[in-house]
PDB file of C-alpha atoms in Angstrom:
ATOM      1  CA  UNK M   1      -7.279 -16.244  -1.906  1.00 82.00           C
ATOM      2  CA  UNK M   2      -5.676 -13.922  -3.884  1.00 88.00           C
ATOM      3  CA  UNK M   3      -1.982 -12.826  -4.388  1.00 92.00           C
ATOM      4  CA  UNK M   4       0.647 -11.108  -6.524  1.00 94.00           C
ATOM      5  CA  UNK M   5       3.554 -11.917  -7.796  1.00 95.00           C
ATOM      6  CA  UNK M   6       6.305  -9.509  -8.779  1.00 94.00           C
ATOM      7  CA  UNK M   7       9.512  -9.817 -10.228  1.00 85.00           C
ATOM      8  CA  UNK M   8      12.658 -10.442  -7.843  1.00 81.00           C
ATOM      9  CA  UNK M   9      14.508  -7.050  -7.943  1.00 83.00           C
ATOM     10  CA  UNK M  10      16.419  -5.189  -7.461  1.00 93.00           C
ATOM     11  CA  UNK M  11      16.951  -3.936 -10.877  1.00 95.00           C
ATOM     12  CA  UNK M  12      19.434  -1.720 -12.234  1.00 96.00           C
ATOM     13  CA  UNK M  13      19.242   0.176 -15.137  1.00 96.00           C
ATOM     14  CA  UNK M  14      21.090   2.833 -17.091  1.00 97.00           C
ATOM     15  CA  UNK M  15      19.375   5.871 -17.815  1.00 97.00           C
ATOM     16  CA  UNK M  16      17.505   6.246 -21.042  1.00 96.00           C
ATOM     17  CA  UNK M  17      16.866   2.069 -20.821  1.00 97.00           C
ATOM     18  CA  UNK M  18      13.307   0.166 -21.412  1.00 97.00           C
ATOM     19  CA  UNK M  19      12.082  -0.863 -18.231  1.00 97.00           C
ATOM     20  CA  UNK M  20       9.506  -4.251 -17.776  1.00 97.00           C
ATOM     21  CA  UNK M  21       8.641  -5.343 -13.957  1.00 97.00           C
ATOM     22  CA  UNK M  22       6.769  -8.014 -14.178  1.00 97.00           C
ATOM     23  CA  UNK M  23       3.473  -8.840 -12.190  1.00 97.00           C
ATOM     24  CA  UNK M  24       1.451 -11.926 -12.116  1.00 97.00           C
ATOM     25  CA  UNK M  25      -1.855 -12.344 -10.289  1.00 96.00           C
ATOM     26  CA  UNK M  26      -4.231 -14.472  -9.083  1.00 95.00           C
ATOM     27  CA  UNK M  27      -7.773 -13.786  -8.012  1.00 90.00           C
ATOM     28  CA  UNK M  28     -10.918 -15.009  -6.640  1.00 84.00           C
ATOM     29  CA  UNK M  29     -13.136 -12.576  -8.718  1.00 81.00           C
ATOM     30  CA  UNK M  30     -12.590  -9.319 -10.907  1.00 84.00           C
ATOM     31  CA  UNK M  31     -10.174  -7.296  -9.511  1.00 89.00           C
ATOM     32  CA  UNK M  32      -8.732  -3.653 -10.601  1.00 90.00           C
ATOM     33  CA  UNK M  33      -4.825  -3.999 -10.426  1.00 93.00           C
ATOM     34  CA  UNK M  34      -2.253  -1.044 -10.043  1.00 94.00           C
ATOM     35  CA  UNK M  35       0.983  -0.004  -9.915  1.00 96.00           C
ATOM     36  CA  UNK M  36       2.418   2.232  -6.616  1.00 96.00           C
ATOM     37  CA  UNK M  37       5.822   3.742  -6.092  1.00 97.00           C
ATOM     38  CA  UNK M  38       7.396   4.294  -3.145  1.00 94.00           C
ATOM     39  CA  UNK M  39      10.111   7.093  -3.248  1.00 94.00           C
ATOM     40  CA  UNK M  40      13.191   6.957  -0.964  1.00 89.00           C
ATOM     41  CA  UNK M  41      11.463   8.069   2.838  1.00 84.00           C
ATOM     42  CA  UNK M  42       7.889   8.193   1.486  1.00 86.00           C
ATOM     43  CA  UNK M  43       4.882   6.563   1.674  1.00 88.00           C
ATOM     44  CA  UNK M  44       3.445   4.457  -1.318  1.00 92.00           C
ATOM     45  CA  UNK M  45       1.294   6.640  -3.973  1.00 92.00           C
ATOM     46  CA  UNK M  46      -0.507   5.522  -6.965  1.00 93.00           C
ATOM     47  CA  UNK M  47       1.408   5.734  -9.986  1.00 96.00           C
ATOM     48  CA  UNK M  48      -1.688   3.831 -12.309  1.00 96.00           C
ATOM     49  CA  UNK M  49      -4.348   1.546 -12.721  1.00 93.00           C
ATOM     50  CA  UNK M  50      -6.568  -0.398 -14.935  1.00 93.00           C
ATOM     51  CA  UNK M  51     -10.345  -1.752 -13.796  1.00 89.00           C
ATOM     52  CA  UNK M  52     -10.869  -4.468 -16.136  1.00 89.00           C
ATOM     53  CA  UNK M  53      -9.347  -6.130 -18.638  1.00 92.00           C
ATOM     54  CA  UNK M  54      -7.781  -5.283 -21.536  1.00 95.00           C
ATOM     55  CA  UNK M  55      -8.049  -1.951 -20.216  1.00 94.00           C
ATOM     56  CA  UNK M  56      -4.629   0.190 -19.868  1.00 97.00           C
ATOM     57  CA  UNK M  57      -3.314   2.473 -17.601  1.00 96.00           C
ATOM     58  CA  UNK M  58      -0.962   5.242 -17.989  1.00 97.00           C
ATOM     59  CA  UNK M  59       1.156   8.171 -16.116  1.00 96.00           C
ATOM     60  CA  UNK M  60       4.337   9.809 -15.998  1.00 95.00           C
ATOM     61  CA  UNK M  61       5.417   7.617 -19.170  1.00 97.00           C
ATOM     62  CA  UNK M  62       4.361   3.961 -17.394  1.00 98.00           C
ATOM     63  CA  UNK M  63       2.411   1.793 -18.972  1.00 98.00           C
ATOM     64  CA  UNK M  64       0.370  -1.147 -18.113  1.00 98.00           C
ATOM     65  CA  UNK M  65      -2.311  -3.134 -19.799  1.00 97.00           C
ATOM     66  CA  UNK M  66      -4.880  -5.610 -17.649  1.00 96.00           C
ATOM     67  CA  UNK M  67      -4.808  -8.929 -19.658  1.00 96.00           C
ATOM     68  CA  UNK M  68      -7.140 -11.526 -18.313  1.00 93.00           C
ATOM     69  CA  UNK M  69      -5.564 -14.411 -20.576  1.00 94.00           C
ATOM     70  CA  UNK M  70      -2.440 -14.321 -18.638  1.00 95.00           C
ATOM     71  CA  UNK M  71      -3.393 -12.952 -15.297  1.00 96.00           C
ATOM     72  CA  UNK M  72      -0.579 -10.514 -15.721  1.00 97.00           C
ATOM     73  CA  UNK M  73      -0.345  -6.320 -15.802  1.00 97.00           C
ATOM     74  CA  UNK M  74       3.271  -5.564 -16.242  1.00 98.00           C
ATOM     75  CA  UNK M  75       4.561  -2.585 -15.841  1.00 98.00           C
ATOM     76  CA  UNK M  76       6.813  -0.699 -18.660  1.00 98.00           C
ATOM     77  CA  UNK M  77       8.069   2.421 -19.580  1.00 98.00           C
ATOM     78  CA  UNK M  78      10.141   3.371 -22.769  1.00 96.00           C
ATOM     79  CA  UNK M  79      13.251   5.522 -21.313  1.00 96.00           C
ATOM     80  CA  UNK M  80      13.408   5.494 -17.329  1.00 97.00           C
ATOM     81  CA  UNK M  81      15.295   8.644 -15.881  1.00 97.00           C
ATOM     82  CA  UNK M  82      17.582   8.831 -12.441  1.00 96.00           C
ATOM     83  CA  UNK M  83      14.070   9.902 -10.722  1.00 96.00           C
ATOM     84  CA  UNK M  84      12.379   6.816 -11.851  1.00 97.00           C
ATOM     85  CA  UNK M  85      14.720   4.851  -8.799  1.00 97.00           C
ATOM     86  CA  UNK M  86      12.193   3.498  -6.408  1.00 97.00           C
ATOM     87  CA  UNK M  87      10.530   0.535  -4.993  1.00 95.00           C
ATOM     88  CA  UNK M  88       7.031  -0.450  -6.984  1.00 97.00           C
ATOM     89  CA  UNK M  89       4.574  -2.407  -5.909  1.00 95.00           C
ATOM     90  CA  UNK M  90       1.660  -4.033  -7.821  1.00 96.00           C
ATOM     91  CA  UNK M  91      -1.684  -4.555  -5.843  1.00 94.00           C
ATOM     92  CA  UNK M  92      -5.087  -5.525  -6.818  1.00 91.00           C
ATOM     93  CA  UNK M  93      -7.863  -4.911  -5.494  1.00 87.00           C
ATOM     94  CA  UNK M  94     -12.176  -4.637  -5.337  1.00 79.00           C
ATOM     95  CA  UNK M  95     -14.474  -1.763  -4.471  1.00 68.00           C
ATOM     96  CA  UNK M  96     -17.777  -4.213  -3.589  1.00 65.00           C
ATOM     97  CA  UNK M  97     -18.465  -3.158   0.306  1.00 58.00           C
ATOM     98  CA  UNK M  98     -16.414  -5.389   2.715  1.00 57.00           C
ATOM     99  CA  UNK M  99     -13.487  -6.149   0.581  1.00 61.00           C
ATOM    100  CA  UNK M 100     -12.152  -2.841   0.127  1.00 70.00           C
ATOM    101  CA  UNK M 101      -8.653  -4.780   0.808  1.00 79.00           C
ATOM    102  CA  UNK M 102      -5.662  -4.112  -1.349  1.00 87.00           C
ATOM    103  CA  UNK M 103      -3.272  -7.357  -1.755  1.00 90.00           C
ATOM    104  CA  UNK M 104       0.411  -5.882  -2.930  1.00 92.00           C
ATOM    105  CA  UNK M 105       3.141  -8.194  -4.205  1.00 93.00           C
ATOM    106  CA  UNK M 106       6.626  -7.866  -2.297  1.00 93.00           C
ATOM    107  CA  UNK M 107       7.573  -5.038  -4.164  1.00 94.00           C
ATOM    108  CA  UNK M 108      10.402  -4.503  -7.000  1.00 95.00           C
ATOM    109  CA  UNK M 109      13.307  -2.000  -5.927  1.00 95.00           C
ATOM    110  CA  UNK M 110      14.479  -0.215  -9.304  1.00 96.00           C
ATOM    111  CA  UNK M 111      17.879   2.171  -9.512  1.00 96.00           C
ATOM    112  CA  UNK M 112      18.633   3.966 -12.474  1.00 97.00           C
ATOM    113  CA  UNK M 113      22.303   4.999 -13.090  1.00 96.00           C
ATOM    114  CA  UNK M 114      23.087   8.024 -14.967  1.00 94.00           C
TER     115      UNK M 114
ATOM    116  CA  UNK J   1      -4.752  17.127  -2.768  1.00 69.00           C
ATOM    117  CA  UNK J   2      -5.548  14.429  -0.085  1.00 67.00           C
ATOM    118  CA  UNK J   3      -3.448  14.336   2.818  1.00 89.00           C
ATOM    119  CA  UNK J   4      -2.529  11.266   5.234  1.00 94.00           C
ATOM    120  CA  UNK J   5      -0.468  12.581   8.133  1.00 95.00           C
ATOM    121  CA  UNK J   6       1.204  10.234  10.359  1.00 95.00           C
ATOM    122  CA  UNK J   7       2.052  11.220  14.253  1.00 90.00           C
ATOM    123  CA  UNK J   8       5.789  10.191  14.005  1.00 91.00           C
ATOM    124  CA  UNK J   9       8.508   9.542  11.377  1.00 93.00           C
ATOM    125  CA  UNK J  10      10.635   7.338  13.732  1.00 95.00           C
ATOM    126  CA  UNK J  11       9.926   5.481  17.316  1.00 96.00           C
ATOM    127  CA  UNK J  12      11.713   3.591  19.457  1.00 97.00           C
ATOM    128  CA  UNK J  13      10.050   1.641  22.421  1.00 97.00           C
ATOM    129  CA  UNK J  14      11.076  -0.470  24.438  1.00 97.00           C
ATOM    130  CA  UNK J  15       9.225  -4.173  24.862  1.00 97.00           C
ATOM    131  CA  UNK J  16       6.625  -4.524  26.586  1.00 97.00           C
ATOM    132  CA  UNK J  17       5.281  -0.681  26.434  1.00 97.00           C
ATOM    133  CA  UNK J  18       1.898   0.226  25.036  1.00 97.00           C
ATOM    134  CA  UNK J  19       2.608   1.989  21.847  1.00 97.00           C
ATOM    135  CA  UNK J  20       0.420   4.201  19.639  1.00 97.00           C
ATOM    136  CA  UNK J  21       0.213   5.032  16.245  1.00 97.00           C
ATOM    137  CA  UNK J  22      -1.810   7.670  14.987  1.00 97.00           C
ATOM    138  CA  UNK J  23      -2.976   8.512  11.511  1.00 97.00           C
ATOM    139  CA  UNK J  24      -5.575  11.647  10.309  1.00 97.00           C
ATOM    140  CA  UNK J  25      -6.748  12.257   6.915  1.00 96.00           C
ATOM    141  CA  UNK J  26      -8.298  15.217   5.327  1.00 94.00           C
ATOM    142  CA  UNK J  27     -10.078  13.498   2.849  1.00 89.00           C
ATOM    143  CA  UNK J  28     -13.462  12.657   4.402  1.00 91.00           C
ATOM    144  CA  UNK J  29     -12.772   9.089   3.478  1.00 90.00           C
ATOM    145  CA  UNK J  30     -14.549   6.329   4.769  1.00 88.00           C
ATOM    146  CA  UNK J  31     -12.438   3.509   4.551  1.00 90.00           C
ATOM    147  CA  UNK J  32      -8.811   3.526   6.612  1.00 93.00           C
ATOM    148  CA  UNK J  33      -6.122   0.902   6.523  1.00 94.00           C
ATOM    149  CA  UNK J  34      -2.837  -0.098   8.995  1.00 96.00           C
ATOM    150  CA  UNK J  35      -0.154  -1.775   6.722  1.00 96.00           C
ATOM    151  CA  UNK J  36       3.138  -2.837   7.925  1.00 96.00           C
ATOM    152  CA  UNK J  37       5.990  -3.099   5.499  1.00 93.00           C
ATOM    153  CA  UNK J  38       8.868  -5.511   5.598  1.00 92.00           C
ATOM    154  CA  UNK J  39      11.394  -6.302   3.178  1.00 87.00           C
ATOM    155  CA  UNK J  40      10.885  -9.128   0.932  1.00 85.00           C
ATOM    156  CA  UNK J  41       7.320  -9.639   2.188  1.00 88.00           C
ATOM    157  CA  UNK J  42       5.475  -6.154   0.782  1.00 88.00           C
ATOM    158  CA  UNK J  43       2.698  -4.677   2.426  1.00 91.00           C
ATOM    159  CA  UNK J  44       0.603  -6.827   5.000  1.00 92.00           C
ATOM    160  CA  UNK J  45      -2.873  -5.371   6.011  1.00 92.00           C
ATOM    161  CA  UNK J  46      -2.899  -5.147   9.911  1.00 96.00           C
ATOM    162  CA  UNK J  47      -6.449  -3.974  10.627  1.00 95.00           C
ATOM    163  CA  UNK J  48      -9.128  -1.500   8.412  1.00 91.00           C
ATOM    164  CA  UNK J  49     -12.319   0.251   9.277  1.00 92.00           C
ATOM    165  CA  UNK J  50     -14.592   1.404   6.953  1.00 88.00           C
ATOM    166  CA  UNK J  51     -17.404   3.519   9.563  1.00 89.00           C
ATOM    167  CA  UNK J  52     -16.671   5.165  12.917  1.00 93.00           C
ATOM    168  CA  UNK J  53     -16.095   2.265  15.571  1.00 91.00           C
ATOM    169  CA  UNK J  54     -16.262  -0.220  12.988  1.00 91.00           C
ATOM    170  CA  UNK J  55     -13.070  -2.394  12.352  1.00 92.00           C
ATOM    171  CA  UNK J  56     -12.225  -5.581  10.680  1.00 91.00           C
ATOM    172  CA  UNK J  57      -8.938  -7.661  10.885  1.00 92.00           C
ATOM    173  CA  UNK J  58      -6.524  -8.239   8.178  1.00 90.00           C
ATOM    174  CA  UNK J  59      -4.363 -10.449   7.524  1.00 89.00           C
ATOM    175  CA  UNK J  60      -2.165  -9.704  10.417  1.00 94.00           C
ATOM    176  CA  UNK J  61      -3.861  -8.754  12.998  1.00 96.00           C
ATOM    177  CA  UNK J  62      -2.236 -10.151  16.506  1.00 96.00           C
ATOM    178  CA  UNK J  63      -0.447  -8.209  18.714  1.00 96.00           C
ATOM    179  CA  UNK J  64      -2.026  -5.252  17.588  1.00 97.00           C
ATOM    180  CA  UNK J  65      -5.544  -3.342  17.918  1.00 97.00           C
ATOM    181  CA  UNK J  66      -7.312  -0.314  16.782  1.00 97.00           C
ATOM    182  CA  UNK J  67      -9.437   2.552  17.330  1.00 97.00           C
ATOM    183  CA  UNK J  68     -11.287   4.658  15.285  1.00 97.00           C
ATOM    184  CA  UNK J  69     -13.609   7.505  17.262  1.00 96.00           C
ATOM    185  CA  UNK J  70     -13.592  10.110  14.630  1.00 96.00           C
ATOM    186  CA  UNK J  71     -13.896   9.776  10.953  1.00 95.00           C
ATOM    187  CA  UNK J  72     -10.972  11.064  10.237  1.00 96.00           C
ATOM    188  CA  UNK J  73      -8.657   9.303  12.701  1.00 97.00           C
ATOM    189  CA  UNK J  74      -7.640   5.856  13.239  1.00 97.00           C
ATOM    190  CA  UNK J  75      -4.978   4.468  15.566  1.00 97.00           C
ATOM    191  CA  UNK J  76      -2.868   1.333  15.773  1.00 98.00           C
ATOM    192  CA  UNK J  77      -1.971   0.065  19.284  1.00 98.00           C
ATOM    193  CA  UNK J  78       0.117  -2.357  19.918  1.00 97.00           C
ATOM    194  CA  UNK J  79      -0.901  -3.585  23.268  1.00 94.00           C
ATOM    195  CA  UNK J  80       2.652  -4.904  23.947  1.00 96.00           C
ATOM    196  CA  UNK J  81       5.425  -4.415  22.192  1.00 97.00           C
ATOM    197  CA  UNK J  82       7.624  -7.017  21.012  1.00 97.00           C
ATOM    198  CA  UNK J  83      10.881  -6.693  19.155  1.00 97.00           C
ATOM    199  CA  UNK J  84       9.195  -8.589  15.809  1.00 96.00           C
ATOM    200  CA  UNK J  85       7.051  -5.313  15.562  1.00 97.00           C
ATOM    201  CA  UNK J  86      10.183  -3.595  14.355  1.00 97.00           C
ATOM    202  CA  UNK J  87       8.685  -2.270  11.204  1.00 97.00           C
ATOM    203  CA  UNK J  88       7.707   0.261   9.128  1.00 95.00           C
ATOM    204  CA  UNK J  89       3.786   1.185   9.248  1.00 97.00           C
ATOM    205  CA  UNK J  90       1.967   2.777   7.314  1.00 96.00           C
ATOM    206  CA  UNK J  91      -1.876   4.203   7.091  1.00 96.00           C
ATOM    207  CA  UNK J  92      -3.930   4.763   3.911  1.00 94.00           C
ATOM    208  CA  UNK J  93      -7.216   5.983   3.538  1.00 92.00           C
ATOM    209  CA  UNK J  94     -10.058   5.781   0.291  1.00 88.00           C
ATOM    210  CA  UNK J  95     -13.181   6.586  -0.817  1.00 83.00           C
ATOM    211  CA  UNK J  96     -15.578   4.172   0.379  1.00 71.00           C
ATOM    212  CA  UNK J  97     -18.285   1.658  -1.578  1.00 64.00           C
ATOM    213  CA  UNK J  98     -17.632   1.334  -5.385  1.00 59.00           C
ATOM    214  CA  UNK J  99     -15.601   4.653  -5.074  1.00 54.00           C
ATOM    215  CA  UNK J 100     -13.106   3.211  -3.198  1.00 51.00           C
ATOM    216  CA  UNK J 101     -10.239   1.692  -5.236  1.00 65.00           C
ATOM    217  CA  UNK J 102      -7.392   4.248  -4.516  1.00 80.00           C
ATOM    218  CA  UNK J 103      -5.788   4.260  -1.637  1.00 88.00           C
ATOM    219  CA  UNK J 104      -3.764   7.110  -0.332  1.00 90.00           C
ATOM    220  CA  UNK J 105      -0.855   6.873   2.178  1.00 93.00           C
ATOM    221  CA  UNK J 106       0.837   8.476   4.789  1.00 94.00           C
ATOM    222  CA  UNK J 107       4.590   8.849   4.796  1.00 93.00           C
ATOM    223  CA  UNK J 108       4.869   6.097   7.413  1.00 94.00           C
ATOM    224  CA  UNK J 109       5.983   5.453  10.545  1.00 96.00           C
ATOM    225  CA  UNK J 110       9.200   3.052  11.385  1.00 95.00           C
ATOM    226  CA  UNK J 111       9.137   1.834  14.502  1.00 97.00           C
ATOM    227  CA  UNK J 112      11.934   0.123  16.439  1.00 97.00           C
ATOM    228  CA  UNK J 113      11.242  -1.867  19.402  1.00 97.00           C
ATOM    229  CA  UNK J 114      14.410  -2.853  22.019  1.00 97.00           C
TER     230      UNK J 114
END
Protein backbone atom coordinates (compact mmCIF):
# COMPACT_ATOMS: atom_id res chain seq x y z
CA UNK A 1 0.00 0.00 0.00
CA UNK A 2 0.85 3.65 -0.12
CA UNK A 3 2.75 5.37 2.66
CA UNK A 4 4.48 8.66 3.46
CA UNK A 5 7.48 9.07 5.74
CA UNK A 6 8.46 12.46 7.12
CA UNK A 7 11.46 13.47 9.15
CA UNK A 8 10.88 13.31 12.86
CA UNK A 9 10.28 16.53 14.69
CA UNK A 10 10.19 18.80 16.40
CA UNK A 11 12.44 21.10 14.40
CA UNK A 12 13.60 24.37 15.94
CA UNK A 13 15.34 27.02 13.85
CA UNK A 14 16.34 30.63 14.22
CA UNK A 15 14.65 33.26 12.12
CA UNK A 16 16.15 33.60 8.61
CA UNK A 17 17.61 30.07 8.72
CA UNK A 18 17.30 27.66 5.79
CA UNK A 19 14.64 25.00 6.19
CA UNK A 20 14.42 21.47 4.84
CA UNK A 21 11.78 18.99 5.91
CA UNK A 22 12.31 15.59 4.32
CA UNK A 23 9.48 13.53 2.87
CA UNK A 24 9.68 10.22 1.05
CA UNK A 25 6.85 8.09 -0.23
CA UNK A 26 5.89 4.62 -1.37
CA UNK A 27 3.16 4.47 -3.97
CA UNK A 28 1.43 1.81 -6.01
CA UNK A 29 0.51 4.23 -8.81
CA UNK A 30 1.35 7.74 -9.95
CA UNK A 31 0.12 10.05 -7.23
CA UNK A 32 0.08 13.77 -6.77
CA UNK A 33 2.12 15.02 -3.82
CA UNK A 34 1.14 17.70 -1.33
CA UNK A 35 2.39 19.71 1.59
CA UNK A 36 -0.26 20.85 4.04
CA UNK A 37 0.34 23.21 6.95
CA UNK A 38 -1.52 23.43 10.24
CA UNK A 39 -1.15 26.65 12.22
CA UNK A 40 -1.88 26.55 15.95
CA UNK A 41 -5.57 26.02 16.67
CA UNK A 42 -6.53 25.64 13.02
CA UNK A 43 -7.30 22.95 10.49
CA UNK A 44 -4.97 21.97 7.69
CA UNK A 45 -4.53 24.14 4.63
CA UNK A 46 -2.82 23.33 1.38
CA UNK A 47 0.65 24.86 1.12
CA UNK A 48 1.73 23.51 -2.25
CA UNK A 49 1.37 20.54 -4.55
CA UNK A 50 2.92 18.80 -7.56
CA UNK A 51 1.02 16.49 -9.85
CA UNK A 52 3.76 14.68 -11.77
CA UNK A 53 7.45 13.87 -11.74
CA UNK A 54 9.85 16.84 -11.90
CA UNK A 55 7.08 19.33 -11.16
CA UNK A 56 7.93 21.97 -8.58
CA UNK A 57 5.27 23.30 -6.26
CA UNK A 58 5.80 26.68 -4.62
CA UNK A 59 3.93 29.05 -2.35
CA UNK A 60 4.80 31.68 0.31
CA UNK A 61 8.54 31.13 -0.29
CA UNK A 62 8.28 27.36 0.20
CA UNK A 63 9.23 24.94 -2.57
CA UNK A 64 9.18 21.20 -3.15
CA UNK A 65 10.12 19.16 -6.22
CA UNK A 66 8.50 15.83 -7.11
CA UNK A 67 11.44 13.44 -7.49
CA UNK A 68 10.32 10.10 -8.85
CA UNK A 69 13.82 8.60 -8.94
CA UNK A 70 14.29 9.14 -5.20
CA UNK A 71 10.56 8.98 -4.33
CA UNK A 72 10.91 12.23 -2.44
CA UNK A 73 9.15 15.57 -2.04
CA UNK A 74 11.29 17.57 0.38
CA UNK A 75 10.00 20.94 1.57
CA UNK A 76 12.46 23.86 1.53
CA UNK A 77 12.46 27.55 2.36
CA UNK A 78 15.43 29.85 2.10
CA UNK A 79 14.69 32.13 5.04
CA UNK A 80 12.09 31.18 7.64
CA UNK A 81 10.05 33.59 9.72
CA UNK A 82 8.45 33.27 13.14
CA UNK A 83 5.08 33.13 11.39
CA UNK A 84 6.14 29.84 9.72
CA UNK A 85 5.88 28.05 13.07
CA UNK A 86 3.34 25.29 12.46
CA UNK A 87 2.97 21.58 11.83
CA UNK A 88 3.74 20.48 8.28
CA UNK A 89 2.24 17.36 6.69
CA UNK A 90 3.39 15.64 3.53
CA UNK A 91 0.70 13.68 1.68
CA UNK A 92 0.02 11.78 -1.51
CA UNK A 93 -3.23 11.27 -3.34
CA UNK A 94 -4.91 10.22 -6.54
CA UNK A 95 -7.70 11.81 -8.53
CA UNK A 96 -9.26 8.76 -10.13
CA UNK A 97 -12.80 8.01 -9.10
CA UNK A 98 -13.11 5.81 -6.05
CA UNK A 99 -9.55 6.45 -4.93
CA UNK A 100 -9.60 10.08 -3.92
CA UNK A 101 -8.29 9.75 -0.39
CA UNK A 102 -5.06 11.31 0.81
CA UNK A 103 -2.35 9.40 2.67
CA UNK A 104 -0.57 11.62 5.19
CA UNK A 105 2.76 11.50 6.93
CA UNK A 106 2.90 11.91 10.69
CA UNK A 107 3.64 15.62 10.55
CA UNK A 108 6.68 17.71 11.52
CA UNK A 109 6.34 20.45 14.11
CA UNK A 110 8.42 23.51 13.21
CA UNK A 111 9.24 26.25 15.70
CA UNK A 112 11.05 29.40 14.61
CA UNK A 113 12.67 31.49 17.32
CA UNK A 114 13.40 35.19 16.85
CA UNK B 1 -13.08 30.88 -0.70
CA UNK B 2 -14.06 27.38 0.26
CA UNK B 3 -15.47 27.18 3.73
CA UNK B 4 -15.70 24.01 5.76
CA UNK B 5 -17.30 24.38 9.17
CA UNK B 6 -17.56 21.91 12.02
CA UNK B 7 -20.29 22.02 14.62
CA UNK B 8 -18.06 22.28 17.69
CA UNK B 9 -14.46 23.20 18.41
CA UNK B 10 -14.40 21.36 21.74
CA UNK B 11 -16.59 18.58 23.05
CA UNK B 12 -16.59 16.59 26.29
CA UNK B 13 -18.60 13.37 26.44
CA UNK B 14 -18.91 10.38 28.75
CA UNK B 15 -18.09 6.79 27.90
CA UNK B 16 -21.03 5.08 26.24
CA UNK B 17 -22.66 8.25 24.97
CA UNK B 18 -23.68 8.58 21.33
CA UNK B 19 -21.77 11.46 19.78
CA UNK B 20 -22.56 13.39 16.60
CA UNK B 21 -19.96 15.52 14.84
CA UNK B 22 -21.24 17.60 11.95
CA UNK B 23 -19.46 19.11 9.00
CA UNK B 24 -20.81 21.51 6.40
CA UNK B 25 -19.13 22.76 3.22
CA UNK B 26 -20.34 25.57 1.01
CA UNK B 27 -18.60 24.80 -2.30
CA UNK B 28 -20.86 22.08 -3.74
CA UNK B 29 -18.04 19.54 -3.43
CA UNK B 30 -18.83 15.92 -4.20
CA UNK B 31 -16.28 14.39 -1.83
CA UNK B 32 -16.19 14.70 1.94
CA UNK B 33 -13.88 13.07 4.46
CA UNK B 34 -13.51 12.46 8.17
CA UNK B 35 -10.04 12.08 9.71
CA UNK B 36 -8.75 11.77 13.22
CA UNK B 37 -5.46 13.36 14.19
CA UNK B 38 -3.32 11.94 16.96
CA UNK B 39 0.22 12.90 18.00
CA UNK B 40 2.82 10.76 16.28
CA UNK B 41 0.23 9.17 14.01
CA UNK B 42 -0.64 12.05 11.72
CA UNK B 43 -4.05 12.00 10.07
CA UNK B 44 -5.91 8.76 9.59
CA UNK B 45 -8.97 8.45 7.39
CA UNK B 46 -12.10 7.18 9.12
CA UNK B 47 -14.71 7.39 6.34
CA UNK B 48 -15.28 9.28 3.15
CA UNK B 49 -18.21 9.95 0.87
CA UNK B 50 -18.22 10.72 -2.84
CA UNK B 51 -21.92 11.41 -3.17
CA UNK B 52 -25.11 11.80 -1.20
CA UNK B 53 -25.98 8.60 0.68
CA UNK B 54 -22.69 7.02 -0.44
CA UNK B 55 -19.91 6.14 1.96
CA UNK B 56 -16.65 4.25 1.93
CA UNK B 57 -14.62 2.96 4.85
CA UNK B 58 -11.24 4.47 5.41
CA UNK B 59 -8.35 3.03 7.35
CA UNK B 60 -9.90 3.07 10.83
CA UNK B 61 -13.72 2.82 10.59
CA UNK B 62 -14.27 0.65 13.65
CA UNK B 63 -16.48 2.31 16.25
CA UNK B 64 -17.66 4.99 13.83
CA UNK B 65 -20.44 5.47 11.32
CA UNK B 66 -21.31 8.33 8.97
CA UNK B 67 -24.31 9.89 7.34
CA UNK B 68 -24.61 12.01 4.21
CA UNK B 69 -28.22 12.93 3.55
CA UNK B 70 -27.42 16.24 1.82
CA UNK B 71 -24.50 17.10 -0.41
CA UNK B 72 -23.18 19.84 1.85
CA UNK B 73 -23.35 17.95 5.14
CA UNK B 74 -21.36 14.96 6.37
CA UNK B 75 -21.88 13.65 9.88
CA UNK B 76 -19.60 11.41 11.92
CA UNK B 77 -21.28 9.29 14.58
CA UNK B 78 -19.65 7.58 17.51
CA UNK B 79 -22.23 4.96 18.41
CA UNK B 80 -20.89 4.39 21.93
CA UNK B 81 -18.00 6.67 22.78
CA UNK B 82 -14.91 5.18 24.38
CA UNK B 83 -11.87 6.81 25.93
CA UNK B 84 -9.66 5.68 23.03
CA UNK B 85 -11.74 7.89 20.76
CA UNK B 86 -10.43 10.98 22.50
CA UNK B 87 -8.82 12.82 19.61
CA UNK B 88 -8.93 15.74 17.21
CA UNK B 89 -11.44 15.13 14.40
CA UNK B 90 -10.99 16.89 11.08
CA UNK B 91 -13.48 17.13 8.26
CA UNK B 92 -12.46 17.89 4.68
CA UNK B 93 -14.13 18.34 1.33
CA UNK B 94 -12.94 18.20 -2.28
CA UNK B 95 -14.23 18.31 -5.80
CA UNK B 96 -14.87 14.92 -7.33
CA UNK B 97 -13.30 12.97 -10.13
CA UNK B 98 -10.23 14.26 -11.92
CA UNK B 99 -10.61 17.69 -10.32
CA UNK B 100 -10.32 16.25 -6.83
CA UNK B 101 -6.83 16.34 -5.41
CA UNK B 102 -6.88 19.36 -3.13
CA UNK B 103 -8.81 18.82 0.09
CA UNK B 104 -10.13 21.73 2.15
CA UNK B 105 -10.23 21.24 5.89
CA UNK B 106 -12.41 22.50 8.69
CA UNK B 107 -10.93 23.83 11.95
CA UNK B 108 -11.33 20.53 13.77
CA UNK B 109 -13.27 19.28 16.78
CA UNK B 110 -11.26 18.29 19.83
CA UNK B 111 -13.21 15.50 21.55
CA UNK B 112 -12.53 14.35 25.08
CA UNK B 113 -14.26 11.15 26.23
CA UNK B 114 -14.26 10.67 30.00
